[in-house]
Tab-separated table of C-alpha atoms and ligand atoms in Angstrom:
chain	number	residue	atom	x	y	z
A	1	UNK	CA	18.968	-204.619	68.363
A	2	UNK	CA	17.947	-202.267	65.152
A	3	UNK	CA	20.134	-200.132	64.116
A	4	UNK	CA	18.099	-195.986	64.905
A	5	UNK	CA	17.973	-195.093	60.977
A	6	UNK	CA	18.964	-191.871	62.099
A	7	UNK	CA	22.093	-192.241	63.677
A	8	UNK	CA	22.824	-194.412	60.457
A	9	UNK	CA	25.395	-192.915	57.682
A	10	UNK	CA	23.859	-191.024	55.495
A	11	UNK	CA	25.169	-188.918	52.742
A	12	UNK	CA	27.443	-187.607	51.169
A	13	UNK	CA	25.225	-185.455	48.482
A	14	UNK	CA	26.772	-185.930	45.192
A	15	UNK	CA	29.414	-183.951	44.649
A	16	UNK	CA	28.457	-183.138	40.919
A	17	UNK	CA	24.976	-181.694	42.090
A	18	UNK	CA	24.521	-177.992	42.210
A	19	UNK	CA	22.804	-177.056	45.113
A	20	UNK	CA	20.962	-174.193	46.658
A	21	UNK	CA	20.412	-172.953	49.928
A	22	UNK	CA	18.827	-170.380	51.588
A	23	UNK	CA	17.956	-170.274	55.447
A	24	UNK	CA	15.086	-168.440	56.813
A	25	UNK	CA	15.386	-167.185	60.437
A	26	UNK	CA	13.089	-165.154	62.761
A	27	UNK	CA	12.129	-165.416	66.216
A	28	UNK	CA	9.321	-168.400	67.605
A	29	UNK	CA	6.088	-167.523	65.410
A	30	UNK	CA	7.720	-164.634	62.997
A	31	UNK	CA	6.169	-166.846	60.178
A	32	UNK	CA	8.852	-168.308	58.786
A	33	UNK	CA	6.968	-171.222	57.742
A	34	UNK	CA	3.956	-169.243	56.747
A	35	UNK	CA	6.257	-167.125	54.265
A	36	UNK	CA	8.080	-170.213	52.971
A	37	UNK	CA	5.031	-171.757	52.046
A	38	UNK	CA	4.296	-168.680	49.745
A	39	UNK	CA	7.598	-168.628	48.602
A	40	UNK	CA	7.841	-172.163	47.541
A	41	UNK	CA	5.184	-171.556	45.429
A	42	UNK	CA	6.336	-169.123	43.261
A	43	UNK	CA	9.892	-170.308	43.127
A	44	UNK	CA	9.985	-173.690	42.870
A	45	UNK	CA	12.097	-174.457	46.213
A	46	UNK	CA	11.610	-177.018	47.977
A	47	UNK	CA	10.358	-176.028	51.838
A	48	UNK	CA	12.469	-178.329	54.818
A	49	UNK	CA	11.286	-176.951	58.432
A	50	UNK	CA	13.732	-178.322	61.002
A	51	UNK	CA	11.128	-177.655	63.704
A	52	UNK	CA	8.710	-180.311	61.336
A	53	UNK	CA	11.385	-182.597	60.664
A	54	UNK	CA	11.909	-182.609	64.359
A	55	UNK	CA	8.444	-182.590	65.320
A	56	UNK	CA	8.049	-185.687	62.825
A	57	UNK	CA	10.730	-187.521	64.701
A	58	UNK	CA	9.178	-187.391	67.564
A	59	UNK	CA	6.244	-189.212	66.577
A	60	UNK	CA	8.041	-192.487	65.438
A	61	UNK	CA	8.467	-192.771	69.164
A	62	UNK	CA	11.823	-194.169	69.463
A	63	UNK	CA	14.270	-193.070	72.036
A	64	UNK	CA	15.458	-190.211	69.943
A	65	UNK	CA	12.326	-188.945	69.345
A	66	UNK	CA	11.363	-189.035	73.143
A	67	UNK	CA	14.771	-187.063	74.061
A	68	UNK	CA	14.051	-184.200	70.840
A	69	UNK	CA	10.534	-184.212	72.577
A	70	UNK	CA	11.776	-183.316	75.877
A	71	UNK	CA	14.342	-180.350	74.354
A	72	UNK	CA	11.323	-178.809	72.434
A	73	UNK	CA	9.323	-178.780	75.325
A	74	UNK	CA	11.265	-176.868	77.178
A	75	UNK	CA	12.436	-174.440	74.227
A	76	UNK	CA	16.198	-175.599	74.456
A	77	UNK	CA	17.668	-176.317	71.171
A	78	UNK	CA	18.321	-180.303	69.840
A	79	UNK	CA	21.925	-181.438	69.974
A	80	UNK	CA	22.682	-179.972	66.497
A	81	UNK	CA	23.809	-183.529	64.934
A	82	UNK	CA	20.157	-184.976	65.437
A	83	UNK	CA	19.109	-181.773	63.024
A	84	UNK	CA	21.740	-181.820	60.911
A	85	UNK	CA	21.309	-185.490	59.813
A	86	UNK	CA	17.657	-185.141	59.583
A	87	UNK	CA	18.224	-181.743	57.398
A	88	UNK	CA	20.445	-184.036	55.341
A	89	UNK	CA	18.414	-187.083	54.711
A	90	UNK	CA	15.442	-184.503	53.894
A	91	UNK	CA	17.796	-183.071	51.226
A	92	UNK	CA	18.899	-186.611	49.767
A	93	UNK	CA	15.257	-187.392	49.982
A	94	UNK	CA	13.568	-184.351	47.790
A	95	UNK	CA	15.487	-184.697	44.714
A	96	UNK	CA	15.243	-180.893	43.713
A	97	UNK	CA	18.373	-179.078	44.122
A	98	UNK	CA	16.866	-175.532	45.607
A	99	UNK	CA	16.231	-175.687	49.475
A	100	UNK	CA	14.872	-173.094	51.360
A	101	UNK	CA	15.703	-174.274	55.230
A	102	UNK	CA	13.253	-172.442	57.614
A	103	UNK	CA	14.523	-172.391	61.735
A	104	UNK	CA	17.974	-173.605	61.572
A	105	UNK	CA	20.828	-173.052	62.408
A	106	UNK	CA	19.347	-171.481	65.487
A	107	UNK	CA	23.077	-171.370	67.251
A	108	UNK	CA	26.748	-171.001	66.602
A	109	UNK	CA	27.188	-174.585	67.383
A	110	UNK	CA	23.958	-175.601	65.059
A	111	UNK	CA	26.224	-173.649	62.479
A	112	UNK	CA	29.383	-175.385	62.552
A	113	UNK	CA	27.652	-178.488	62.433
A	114	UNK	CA	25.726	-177.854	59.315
A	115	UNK	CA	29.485	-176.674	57.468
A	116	UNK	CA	30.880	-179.537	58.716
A	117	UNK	CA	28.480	-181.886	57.243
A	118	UNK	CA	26.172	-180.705	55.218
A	119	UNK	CA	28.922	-178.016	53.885
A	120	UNK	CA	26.820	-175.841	51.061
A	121	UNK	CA	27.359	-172.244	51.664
A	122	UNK	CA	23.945	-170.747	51.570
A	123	UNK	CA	23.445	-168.435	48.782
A	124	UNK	CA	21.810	-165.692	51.303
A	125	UNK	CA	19.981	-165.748	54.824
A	126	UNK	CA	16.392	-164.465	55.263
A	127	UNK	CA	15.485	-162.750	58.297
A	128	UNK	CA	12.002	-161.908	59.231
A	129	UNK	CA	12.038	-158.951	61.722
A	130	UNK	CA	9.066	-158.925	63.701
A	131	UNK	CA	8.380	-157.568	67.115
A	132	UNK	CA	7.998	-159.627	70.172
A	133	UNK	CA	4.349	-158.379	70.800
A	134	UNK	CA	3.837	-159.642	67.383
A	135	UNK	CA	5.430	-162.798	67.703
A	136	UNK	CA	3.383	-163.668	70.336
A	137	UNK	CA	0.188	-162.976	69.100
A	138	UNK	CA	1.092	-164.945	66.252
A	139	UNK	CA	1.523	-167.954	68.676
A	140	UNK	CA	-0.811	-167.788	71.153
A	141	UNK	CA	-3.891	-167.568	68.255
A	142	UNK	CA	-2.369	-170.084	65.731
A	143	UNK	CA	-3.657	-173.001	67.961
A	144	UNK	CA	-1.392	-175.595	65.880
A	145	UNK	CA	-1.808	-178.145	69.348
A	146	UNK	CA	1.965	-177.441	69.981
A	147	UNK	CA	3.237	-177.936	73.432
A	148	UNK	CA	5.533	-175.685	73.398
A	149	UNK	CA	3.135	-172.931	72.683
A	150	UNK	CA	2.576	-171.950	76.290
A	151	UNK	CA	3.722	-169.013	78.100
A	152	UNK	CA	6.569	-170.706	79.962
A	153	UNK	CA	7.919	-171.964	77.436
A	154	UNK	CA	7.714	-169.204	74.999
A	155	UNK	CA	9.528	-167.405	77.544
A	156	UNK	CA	12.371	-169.756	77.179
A	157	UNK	CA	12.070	-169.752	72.820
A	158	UNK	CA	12.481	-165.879	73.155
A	159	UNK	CA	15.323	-166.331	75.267
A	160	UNK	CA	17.088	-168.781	73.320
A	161	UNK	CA	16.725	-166.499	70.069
A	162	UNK	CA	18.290	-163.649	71.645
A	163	UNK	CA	21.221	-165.387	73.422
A	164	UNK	CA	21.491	-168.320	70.419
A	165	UNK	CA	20.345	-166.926	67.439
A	166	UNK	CA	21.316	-163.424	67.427
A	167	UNK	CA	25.013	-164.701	66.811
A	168	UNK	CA	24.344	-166.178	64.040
A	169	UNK	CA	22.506	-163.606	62.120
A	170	UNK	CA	25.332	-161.254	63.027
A	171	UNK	CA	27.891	-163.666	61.572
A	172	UNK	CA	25.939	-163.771	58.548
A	173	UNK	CA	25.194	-160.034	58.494
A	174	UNK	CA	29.227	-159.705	58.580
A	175	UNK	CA	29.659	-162.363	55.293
A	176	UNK	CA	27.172	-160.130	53.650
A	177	UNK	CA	24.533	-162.524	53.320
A	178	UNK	CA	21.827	-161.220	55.530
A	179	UNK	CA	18.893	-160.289	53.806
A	180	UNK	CA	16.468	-158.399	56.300
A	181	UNK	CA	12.360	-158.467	55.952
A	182	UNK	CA	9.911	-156.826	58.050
A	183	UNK	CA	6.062	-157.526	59.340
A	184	UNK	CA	4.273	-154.275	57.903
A	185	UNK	CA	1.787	-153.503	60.377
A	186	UNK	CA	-0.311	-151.709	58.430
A	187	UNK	CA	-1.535	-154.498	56.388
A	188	UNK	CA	-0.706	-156.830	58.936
A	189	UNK	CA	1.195	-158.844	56.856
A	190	UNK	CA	4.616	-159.402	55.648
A	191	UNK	CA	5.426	-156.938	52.937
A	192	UNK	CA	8.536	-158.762	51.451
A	193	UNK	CA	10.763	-155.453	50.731
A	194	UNK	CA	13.900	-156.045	51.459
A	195	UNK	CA	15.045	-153.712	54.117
A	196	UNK	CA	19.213	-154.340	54.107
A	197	UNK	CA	21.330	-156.359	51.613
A	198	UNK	CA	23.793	-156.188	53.733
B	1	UDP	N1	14.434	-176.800	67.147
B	1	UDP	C1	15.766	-177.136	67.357
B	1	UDP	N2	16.648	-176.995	66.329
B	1	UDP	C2	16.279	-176.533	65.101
B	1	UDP	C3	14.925	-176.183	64.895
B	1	UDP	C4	14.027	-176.326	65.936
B	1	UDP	O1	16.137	-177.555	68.439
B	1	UDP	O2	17.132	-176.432	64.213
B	1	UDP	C5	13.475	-177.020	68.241
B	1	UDP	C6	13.573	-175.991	69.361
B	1	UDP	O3	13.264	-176.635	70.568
B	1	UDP	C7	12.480	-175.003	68.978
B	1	UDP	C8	11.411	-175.929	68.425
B	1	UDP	O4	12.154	-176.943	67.762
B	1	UDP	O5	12.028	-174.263	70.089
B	1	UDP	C9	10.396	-175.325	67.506
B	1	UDP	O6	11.017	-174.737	66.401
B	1	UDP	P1	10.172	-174.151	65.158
B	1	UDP	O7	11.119	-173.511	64.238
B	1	UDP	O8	9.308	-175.204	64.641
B	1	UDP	O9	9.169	-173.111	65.822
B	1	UDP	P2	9.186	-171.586	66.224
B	1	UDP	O10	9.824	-171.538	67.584
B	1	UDP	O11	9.947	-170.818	65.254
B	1	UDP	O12	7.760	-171.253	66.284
B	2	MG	MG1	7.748	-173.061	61.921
C-alpha cells in the first residue's frame, strides 16, 4: 500500500533560515483571508490559509481528506497534527521566509502542536475584531460553495471560537504579542489601526 504523503516525514526547516511568522485570527468570516490577501501585497509575505490547505486536502480524496471533510463540516477543529504538517510542508514548499498564517492555531492544543513542530515563535498575532452580526453577514453573502456555510454549522464555528480560540488569543495577549484590529463600520471595511499593542 502507498505510503499517505502526508503522514510522511517532513521537515525539519533549515536551521540556518530566518523565518517569519505572523498568525492572523478572527472569528468564521472576520476576513482574515480577505485582509491577508491585501497584506501580502504590499509586504511581500507569503499568504498560507490552514482552512485552504485543509480544504485542498480534501479534494485529493484519500482517507485523510474524507475524515478533515467530515470535521469541517461539522465546525469541529482537525486533529492539530493533520494541520500542522500541512502548515509545514506549505512552508518548505514556498521558499520565502515571511509567512503570514491566517486561521490557526484555533486551540490550545492546535498551539502546542505548532511549538512542538513547527517551533518559530511568531513575531506578533493579528486579531480582527468583528462583531458576530457582522461575521455572519460576511458568510451568509460570500457564496464561496462552502458547506460549512450554513446556519447549523455556523452555529457550531462560533462556538468553537469562543470556547477554542479565545484561549489562545488570551495567551498571546499575556506574551505581549496580540495586535488587535477592528471592522470600522462606517466605511464598512477594515480600517487597519491598530487598536492595542498589547
Ligand atoms: N480548520 C481546522 N483547523 C485549522 C483551520 C481550519 O480544523 O487550523 C477547519 C475548521 O473545521 C474550520 C474550517 O476549517 O471550521 C474552516 O476554517 P477557515 O479558517 O477556512 O474558515 P472561517 O471559519 O474562518 O470562515
Ligand atoms: Mg478563510
Amino acid at each position: 500500500m502507498m505510503a499517505d504523503a502526508n503522514k510522511a516525514y517532513v521537515g525539519p526547516i533549515p536551521s540556518g533560515k530566518k523565518i517569519k511568522i505572523v498568525f492572523v485570527i478572527g472569528g468564521p468570516g472576520s476576513g482574515k483571508g480577505t485582509q491577508c490577501s491585501k497584506i501580502v501585497n504590499q509586504f511581500g509575505y507569503t499568504h498560507l490559509s490552514a482552512g485552504d490547505l485543509l480544504r485542498e486536502e480534501v479534494k485529493s480524496n484519500t482517507e485523510q481528506g474524507t475524515m478533515i471533510q467530515n470535521f469541517m463540516h461539522e465546525g469541529k477543529l482537525v486533529p492539530s497534527d493533520v494541520s500542522v504538517r500541512l502548515l509545514l510542508k506549505a512552508i518548505l514548499a514556498s521558499g520565502n521566509d515571511k509567512f503570514l498564517i491566517d486561521g490557526f492555531p484555533r486551540n490550545e492544543e492546535n498551539r502546542e502542536a505548532y511549538e512542538k513542530i513547527i517551533n518559530i515563535d511568531p513575531e506578533f498575532v493579528l486579531l480582527i475584531d468583528c462583531s458576530r452580526e457582522e461575521m455572519e453577514r460576511r458568510i451568509l453573502h460570500r457564496n464561496q460553495g462552502r458547506d460549512d456555510d450554513n446556519m447549523d454549522t455556523i452555529r457550531r464555528r462560533f462556538q468553537v471560537f469562543q470556547e477554542s480560540t479565545l484561549p489562545v488569543i488570551q495567551h498571546y495577549e499575556k506574551m505581549g504579542k496580540l495586535r488587535r484590529v477592528m471592522w470600522n463600520l462606517e466605511y464598512n471595511m477594515i480600517k487597519l489601526y491598530i487598536v492595542s499593542t498589547q
